[in-house]
């Protein structure tokens, strides 16, 4: 797309507060916290309200491309620098379930060495910035109203223990099958298929963020041939059956025993707020209207991706939070705004109950081998 394209300029008026927004948001956060306390009682260890199970914790490097045109050289991407990053791959459930229960996958990226004051007052001076991505272009429950319906259904069943039985019975598929399990969605769609290779997926911000002077969604997709090759590749049934609990963890560990992988980060800029809304994260922004445009390359060298030390550091010590960012990358829209309190509440409880410090690394060496 030409640099002269009609990119919508960011202004505070882009966001529109929804009716009863505070009350609905509070209900979502309270309900998540109650389910999370049940999980604590189940494990006698506090886990994340969502994306509780990690599958790999990796160190890598994010290289912001040189000579980006003005509309892409924004915020973090305005300088062609290379940053160390920590990546945490996860699956979406707020409980620890076997990997064969295919689910939305998460890719959380913590960029280290980012100068400038950050959005959250508690982390204003941290040298990090987070991006949280999921392997689906939209969030099906794209407004807080829809999300609350899903969350309340989930809590009702979690309380009675039924949800977990149902999920186990039907080999649930993350959010979509949670929705199905609580009667809010059909479980016959494509997401119900056993998930493909976790490293071949494209991961999306799902909802919008501020992109400096503009508004964007972000994605990260396979770039080197070895990860392009496994994109969409179904995992053999035998491989799943051989290690039902941890085949995703093993896929990542086996791959990075000897391979280097490259991924590309891109931004899709909003050109029309009617067709590409920020207040409904369930609407896919058409790529014919505005394509994803490359902004940075992520390189991951061979390494051990799931040592006990790394897992404990990533699961119990670290937090990833979409609002932990430069003000130029503020998350936008009601489904994003509710995340501010949701992540804070989840992280605070987890750190408190596990008696762990909440740390923002200042250097990549803090990630244990
Ligand atoms: C809009 C798109 C969304 C994306 C792309 C997304 C992605 C993610 C990812 C990747 C993680 C794992 C982070 C990690 O590895 O530490 C995560 C965790 C979490 N998500 Fe989301 N999420 C989204 C929406 C939401 C919404 C709407 C809520 C609730 C209102 C929510 C609540 C949480 C919570 C509570 C955690 C755990 C935080 C912690 O304890 O540190 N997410 N999310």
PDB file of C-alpha atoms in Angstrom, residues 7 41 82 123 191 202 214 237:
ATOM      1  CA  UNK A   7      -4.314   5.849   7.395  1.00  0.00           C
ATOM      2  CA  UNK A  41      -7.332 -24.592  45.723  1.00  0.00           C
ATOM      3  CA  UNK A  82      17.889  -4.742  17.838  1.00  0.00           C
ATOM      4  CA  UNK A 123       6.154   0.033  35.679  1.00  0.00           C
ATOM      5  CA  UNK A 191     -10.955 -24.668  15.556  1.00  0.00           C
ATOM      6  CA  UNK A 202       0.684 -16.804  12.901  1.00  0.00           C
ATOM      7  CA  UNK A 214      -1.854   5.707  13.712  1.00  0.00           C
ATOM      8  CA  UNK A 237      -1.903 -38.899  16.006  1.00  0.00           C
TER       9      UNK A 237
END
